[in-house]
PDB file of C-alpha atoms in Angstrom:
ATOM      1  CA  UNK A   1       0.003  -2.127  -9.694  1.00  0.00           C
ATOM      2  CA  UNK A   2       2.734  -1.100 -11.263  1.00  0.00           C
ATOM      3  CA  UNK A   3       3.877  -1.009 -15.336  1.00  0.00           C
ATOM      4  CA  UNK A   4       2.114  -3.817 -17.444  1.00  0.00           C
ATOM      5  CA  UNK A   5       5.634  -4.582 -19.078  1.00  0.00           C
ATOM      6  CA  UNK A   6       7.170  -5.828 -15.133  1.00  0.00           C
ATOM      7  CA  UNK A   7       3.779  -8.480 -14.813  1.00  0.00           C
ATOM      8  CA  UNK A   8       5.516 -10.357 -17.756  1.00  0.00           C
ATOM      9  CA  UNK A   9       6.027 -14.432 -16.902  1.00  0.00           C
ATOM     10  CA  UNK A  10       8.807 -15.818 -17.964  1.00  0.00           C
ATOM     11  CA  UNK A  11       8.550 -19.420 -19.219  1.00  0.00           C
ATOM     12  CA  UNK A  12       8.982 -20.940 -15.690  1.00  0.00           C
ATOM     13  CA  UNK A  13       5.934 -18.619 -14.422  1.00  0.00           C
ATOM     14  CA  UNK A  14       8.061 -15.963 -12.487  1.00  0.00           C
ATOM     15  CA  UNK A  15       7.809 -12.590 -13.318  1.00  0.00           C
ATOM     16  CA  UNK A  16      11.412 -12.293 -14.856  1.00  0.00           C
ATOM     17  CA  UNK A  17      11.196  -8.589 -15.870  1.00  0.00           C
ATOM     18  CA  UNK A  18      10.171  -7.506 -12.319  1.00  0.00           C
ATOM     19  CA  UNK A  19      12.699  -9.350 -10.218  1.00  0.00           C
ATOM     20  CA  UNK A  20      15.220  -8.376 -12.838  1.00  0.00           C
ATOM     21  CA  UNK A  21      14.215  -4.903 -11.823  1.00  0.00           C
ATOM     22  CA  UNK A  22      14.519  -5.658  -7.922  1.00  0.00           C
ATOM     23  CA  UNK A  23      17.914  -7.030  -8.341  1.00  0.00           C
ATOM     24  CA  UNK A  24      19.244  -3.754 -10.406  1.00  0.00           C
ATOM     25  CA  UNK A  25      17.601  -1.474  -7.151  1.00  0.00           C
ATOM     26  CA  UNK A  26      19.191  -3.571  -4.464  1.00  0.00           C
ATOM     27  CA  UNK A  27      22.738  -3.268  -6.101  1.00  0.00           C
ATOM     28  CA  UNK A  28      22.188   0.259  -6.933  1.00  0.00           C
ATOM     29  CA  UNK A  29      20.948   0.317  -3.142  1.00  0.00           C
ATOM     30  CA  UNK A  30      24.216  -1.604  -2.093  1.00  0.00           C
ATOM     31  CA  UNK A  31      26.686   0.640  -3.725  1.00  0.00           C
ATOM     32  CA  UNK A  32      25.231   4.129  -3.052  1.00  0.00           C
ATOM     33  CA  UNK A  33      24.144   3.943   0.466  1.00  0.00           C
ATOM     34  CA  UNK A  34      26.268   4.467   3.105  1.00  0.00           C
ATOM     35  CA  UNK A  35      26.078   1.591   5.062  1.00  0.00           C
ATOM     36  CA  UNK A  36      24.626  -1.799   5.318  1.00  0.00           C
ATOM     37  CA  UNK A  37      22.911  -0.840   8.619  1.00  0.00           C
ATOM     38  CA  UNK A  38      21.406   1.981   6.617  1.00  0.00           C
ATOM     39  CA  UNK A  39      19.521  -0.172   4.044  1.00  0.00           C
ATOM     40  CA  UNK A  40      18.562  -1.724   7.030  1.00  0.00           C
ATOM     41  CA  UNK A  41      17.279   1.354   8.351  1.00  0.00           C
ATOM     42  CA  UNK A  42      15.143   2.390   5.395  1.00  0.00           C
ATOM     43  CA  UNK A  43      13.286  -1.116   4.833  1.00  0.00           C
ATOM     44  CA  UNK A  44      12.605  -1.377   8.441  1.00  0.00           C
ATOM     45  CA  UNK A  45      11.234   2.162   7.420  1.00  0.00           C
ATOM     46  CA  UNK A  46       8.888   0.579   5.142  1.00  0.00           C
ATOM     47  CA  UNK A  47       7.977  -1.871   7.091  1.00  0.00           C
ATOM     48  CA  UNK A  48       6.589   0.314   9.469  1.00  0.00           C
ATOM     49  CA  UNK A  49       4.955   2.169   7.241  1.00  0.00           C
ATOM     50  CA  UNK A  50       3.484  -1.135   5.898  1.00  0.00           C
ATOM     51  CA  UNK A  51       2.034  -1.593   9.258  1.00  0.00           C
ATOM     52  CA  UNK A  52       0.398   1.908   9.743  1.00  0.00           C
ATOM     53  CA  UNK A  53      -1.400   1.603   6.308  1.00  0.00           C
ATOM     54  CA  UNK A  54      -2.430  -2.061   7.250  1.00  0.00           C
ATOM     55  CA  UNK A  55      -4.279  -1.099  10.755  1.00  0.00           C
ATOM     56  CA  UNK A  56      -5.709   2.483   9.364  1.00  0.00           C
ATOM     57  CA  UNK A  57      -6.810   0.428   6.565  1.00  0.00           C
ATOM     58  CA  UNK A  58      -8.659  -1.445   8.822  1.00  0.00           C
ATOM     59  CA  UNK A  59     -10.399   1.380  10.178  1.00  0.00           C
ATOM     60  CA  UNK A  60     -11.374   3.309   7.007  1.00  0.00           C
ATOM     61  CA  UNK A  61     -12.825  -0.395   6.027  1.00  0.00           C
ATOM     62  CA  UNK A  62     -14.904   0.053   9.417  1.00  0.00           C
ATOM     63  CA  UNK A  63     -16.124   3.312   8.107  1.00  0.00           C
ATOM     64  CA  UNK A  64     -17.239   2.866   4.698  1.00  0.00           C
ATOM     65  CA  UNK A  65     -17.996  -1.060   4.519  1.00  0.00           C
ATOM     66  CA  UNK A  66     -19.775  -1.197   8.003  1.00  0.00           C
ATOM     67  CA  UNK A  67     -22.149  -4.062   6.637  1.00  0.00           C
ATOM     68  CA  UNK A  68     -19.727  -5.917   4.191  1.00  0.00           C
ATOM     69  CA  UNK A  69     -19.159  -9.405   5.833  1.00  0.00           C
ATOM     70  CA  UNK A  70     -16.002 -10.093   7.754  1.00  0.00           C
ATOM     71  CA  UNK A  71     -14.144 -13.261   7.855  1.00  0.00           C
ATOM     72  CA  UNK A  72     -13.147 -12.286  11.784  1.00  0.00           C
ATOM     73  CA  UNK A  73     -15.207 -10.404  13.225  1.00  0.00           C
ATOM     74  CA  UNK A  74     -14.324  -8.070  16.086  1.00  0.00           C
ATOM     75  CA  UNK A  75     -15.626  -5.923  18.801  1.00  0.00           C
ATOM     76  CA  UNK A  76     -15.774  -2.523  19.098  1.00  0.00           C
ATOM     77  CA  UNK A  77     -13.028  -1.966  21.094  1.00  0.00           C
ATOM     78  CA  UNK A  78     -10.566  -3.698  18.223  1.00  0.00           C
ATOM     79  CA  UNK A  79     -11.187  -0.124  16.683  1.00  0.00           C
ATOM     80  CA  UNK A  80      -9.993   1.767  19.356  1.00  0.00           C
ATOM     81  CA  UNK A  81      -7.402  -0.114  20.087  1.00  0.00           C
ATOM     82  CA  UNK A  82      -6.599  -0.267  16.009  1.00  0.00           C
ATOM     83  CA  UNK A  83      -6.807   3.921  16.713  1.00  0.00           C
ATOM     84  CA  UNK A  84      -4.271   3.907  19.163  1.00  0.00           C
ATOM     85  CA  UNK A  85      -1.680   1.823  17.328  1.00  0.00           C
ATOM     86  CA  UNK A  86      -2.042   3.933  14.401  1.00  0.00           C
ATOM     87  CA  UNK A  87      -1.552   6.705  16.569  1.00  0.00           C
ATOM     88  CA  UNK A  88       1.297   5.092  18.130  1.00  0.00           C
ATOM     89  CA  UNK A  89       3.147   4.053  14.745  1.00  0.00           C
ATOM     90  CA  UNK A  90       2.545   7.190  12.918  1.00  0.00           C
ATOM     91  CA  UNK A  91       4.178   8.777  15.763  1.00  0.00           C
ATOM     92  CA  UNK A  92       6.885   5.991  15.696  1.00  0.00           C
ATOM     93  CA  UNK A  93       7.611   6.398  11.973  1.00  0.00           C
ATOM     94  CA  UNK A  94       7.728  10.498  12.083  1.00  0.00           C
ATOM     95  CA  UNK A  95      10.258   9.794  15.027  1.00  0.00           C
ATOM     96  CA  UNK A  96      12.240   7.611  13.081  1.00  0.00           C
ATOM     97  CA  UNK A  97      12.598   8.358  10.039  1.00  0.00           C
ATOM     98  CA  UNK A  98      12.612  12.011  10.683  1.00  0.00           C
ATOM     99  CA  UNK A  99      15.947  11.651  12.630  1.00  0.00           C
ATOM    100  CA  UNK A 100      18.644   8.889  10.721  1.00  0.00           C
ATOM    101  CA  UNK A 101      21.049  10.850  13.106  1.00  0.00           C
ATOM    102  CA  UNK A 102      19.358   9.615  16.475  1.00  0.00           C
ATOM    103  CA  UNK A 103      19.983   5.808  15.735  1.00  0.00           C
ATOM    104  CA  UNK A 104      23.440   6.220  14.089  1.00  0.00           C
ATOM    105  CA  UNK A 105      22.610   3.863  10.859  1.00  0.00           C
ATOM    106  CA  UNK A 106      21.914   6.649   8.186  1.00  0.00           C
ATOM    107  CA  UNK A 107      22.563  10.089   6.657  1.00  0.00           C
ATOM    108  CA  UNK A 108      19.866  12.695   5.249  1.00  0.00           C
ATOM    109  CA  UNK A 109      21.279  11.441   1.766  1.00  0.00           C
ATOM    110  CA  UNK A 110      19.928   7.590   2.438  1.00  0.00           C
ATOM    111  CA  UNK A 111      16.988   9.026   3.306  1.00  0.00           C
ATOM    112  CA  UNK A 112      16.762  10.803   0.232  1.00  0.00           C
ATOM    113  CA  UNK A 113      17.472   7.677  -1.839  1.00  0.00           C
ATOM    114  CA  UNK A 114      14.895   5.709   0.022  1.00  0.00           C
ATOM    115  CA  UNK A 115      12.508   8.150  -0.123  1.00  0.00           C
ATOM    116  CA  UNK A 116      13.234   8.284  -4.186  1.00  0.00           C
ATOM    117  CA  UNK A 117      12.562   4.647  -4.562  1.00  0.00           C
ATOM    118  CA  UNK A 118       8.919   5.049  -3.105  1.00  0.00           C
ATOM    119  CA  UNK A 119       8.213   8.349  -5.152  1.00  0.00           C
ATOM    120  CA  UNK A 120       9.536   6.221  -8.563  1.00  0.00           C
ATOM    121  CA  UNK A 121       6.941   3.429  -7.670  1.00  0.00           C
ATOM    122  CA  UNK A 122       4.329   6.129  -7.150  1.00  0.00           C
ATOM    123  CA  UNK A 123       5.048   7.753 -10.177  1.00  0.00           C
ATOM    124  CA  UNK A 124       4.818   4.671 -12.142  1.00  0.00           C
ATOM    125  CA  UNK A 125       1.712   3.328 -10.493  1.00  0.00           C
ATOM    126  CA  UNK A 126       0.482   6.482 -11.575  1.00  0.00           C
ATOM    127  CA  UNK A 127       1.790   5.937 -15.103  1.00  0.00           C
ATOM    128  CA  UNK A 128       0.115   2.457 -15.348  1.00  0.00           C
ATOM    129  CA  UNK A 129      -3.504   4.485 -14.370  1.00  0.00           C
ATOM    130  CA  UNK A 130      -3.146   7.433 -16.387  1.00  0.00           C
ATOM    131  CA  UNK A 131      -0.856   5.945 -19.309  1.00  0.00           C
ATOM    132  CA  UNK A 132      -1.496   2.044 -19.815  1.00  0.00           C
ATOM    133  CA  UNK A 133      -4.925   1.736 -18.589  1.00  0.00           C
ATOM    134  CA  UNK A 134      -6.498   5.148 -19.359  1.00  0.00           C
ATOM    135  CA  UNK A 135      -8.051   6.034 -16.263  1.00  0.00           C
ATOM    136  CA  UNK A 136      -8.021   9.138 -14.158  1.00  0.00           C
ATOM    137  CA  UNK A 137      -5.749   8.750 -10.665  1.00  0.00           C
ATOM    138  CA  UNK A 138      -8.129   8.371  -7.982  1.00  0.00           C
ATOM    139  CA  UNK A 139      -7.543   7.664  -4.357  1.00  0.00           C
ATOM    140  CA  UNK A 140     -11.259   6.288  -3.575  1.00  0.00           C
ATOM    141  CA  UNK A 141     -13.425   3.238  -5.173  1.00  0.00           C
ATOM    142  CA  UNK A 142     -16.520   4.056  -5.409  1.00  0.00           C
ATOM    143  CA  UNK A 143     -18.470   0.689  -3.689  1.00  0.00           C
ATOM    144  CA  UNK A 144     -22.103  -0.092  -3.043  1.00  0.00           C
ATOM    145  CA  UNK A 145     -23.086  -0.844   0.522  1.00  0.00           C
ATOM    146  CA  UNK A 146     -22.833  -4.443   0.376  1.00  0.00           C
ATOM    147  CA  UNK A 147     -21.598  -7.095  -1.535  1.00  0.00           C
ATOM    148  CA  UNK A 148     -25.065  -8.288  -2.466  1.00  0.00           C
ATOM    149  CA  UNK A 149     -25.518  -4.601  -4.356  1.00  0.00           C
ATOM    150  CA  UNK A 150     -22.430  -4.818  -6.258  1.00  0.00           C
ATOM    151  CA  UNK A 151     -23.022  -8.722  -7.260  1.00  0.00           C
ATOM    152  CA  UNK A 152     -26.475  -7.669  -8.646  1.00  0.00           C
ATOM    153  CA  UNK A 153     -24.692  -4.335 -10.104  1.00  0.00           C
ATOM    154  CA  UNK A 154     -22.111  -6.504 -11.671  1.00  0.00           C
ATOM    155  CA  UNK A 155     -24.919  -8.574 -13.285  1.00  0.00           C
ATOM    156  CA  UNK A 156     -26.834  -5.300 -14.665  1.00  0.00           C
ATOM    157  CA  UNK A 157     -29.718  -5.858 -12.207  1.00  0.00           C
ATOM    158  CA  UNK A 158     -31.545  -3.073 -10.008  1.00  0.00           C
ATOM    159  CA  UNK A 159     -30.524  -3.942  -6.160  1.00  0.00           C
ATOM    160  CA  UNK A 160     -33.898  -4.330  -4.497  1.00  0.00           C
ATOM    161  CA  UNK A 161     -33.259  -1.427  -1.976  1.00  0.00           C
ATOM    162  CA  UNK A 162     -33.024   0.972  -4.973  1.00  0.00           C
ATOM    163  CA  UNK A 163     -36.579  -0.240  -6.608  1.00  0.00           C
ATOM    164  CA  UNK A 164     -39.185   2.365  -6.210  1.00  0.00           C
ATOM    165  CA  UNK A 165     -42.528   1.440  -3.686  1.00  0.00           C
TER     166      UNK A 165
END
């Protein structure tokens, strides 16, 4: 997902390049943060906002996949309560990290910094789309209504809902 040049494997099989990479951001992080506590701060930051994209994920899949086959399945009220949480975090992460003040661990400027290290991985995801793999940025897949269509797509065949009677 992100540059073609960081998915690289060295001759042990680890991406090399890419962890290279994480090690020059997390001493970069080290020396111009403020604090410890502060780096703390902004990946528990993430984290959360790991979470909220996990459980509204969940509930866009709901929406547009209603037929697709689920390894778990669960009831209806799994989606309101997967509503409320997301609710409930968003709310969470606006709270926190739109006040570093309130808990003491950060400044505006380590918010900054964290917030620059998630607009550089946007902007080179967006590089690998546009760039590497030239393809136009797009925020939706378009996907058939169940996997049975998109096998049969895949394989150049006319689903049999789409034949005419």
């Amino acid at each position: 997902m992100t540059i073609k040049q960081l998915g690289v494997l060295n001759r042990y099989h680890v991406p090399g390049r890419a962890m290279t990479v994480d090690l020059v951001v997390n001493i970069l992080l080290v020396l111009f943060i403020s604090s410890n506590l502060a780096i703390l701060y902004m990946s528990n930051i993430g984290y959360v906002l790991a979470h909220l994209l996990a459980v509204s994920g969940f509930l866009l899949l709901r929406k547009d996949r209603p037929n697709w086959p689920r390894p778990i399945k669960l009831g209806t009220v799994w989606v309101w309560i997967a509503g409320f949480m997301t609710v409930l975090v968003a709310f969470l992460l606006i709270v926190g990290a739109g006040a570093p003040h309130l808990n003491g661990y950060g400044t505006w400027g380590d918010f900054a910094i964290g917030v620059g290290v998630l607009v550089a991985s946007v902007l080179l995801f967006i590089f690998r789309r546009v760039v590497q793999d030239h393809e136009r940025v797009h925020f939706r897949e378009e996907i058939p209504a169940t996997p049975e269509e998109e096998a049969q797509l895949a394989m150049g065949t006319t689903p049999p809902a789409a034949l005419p009677v």
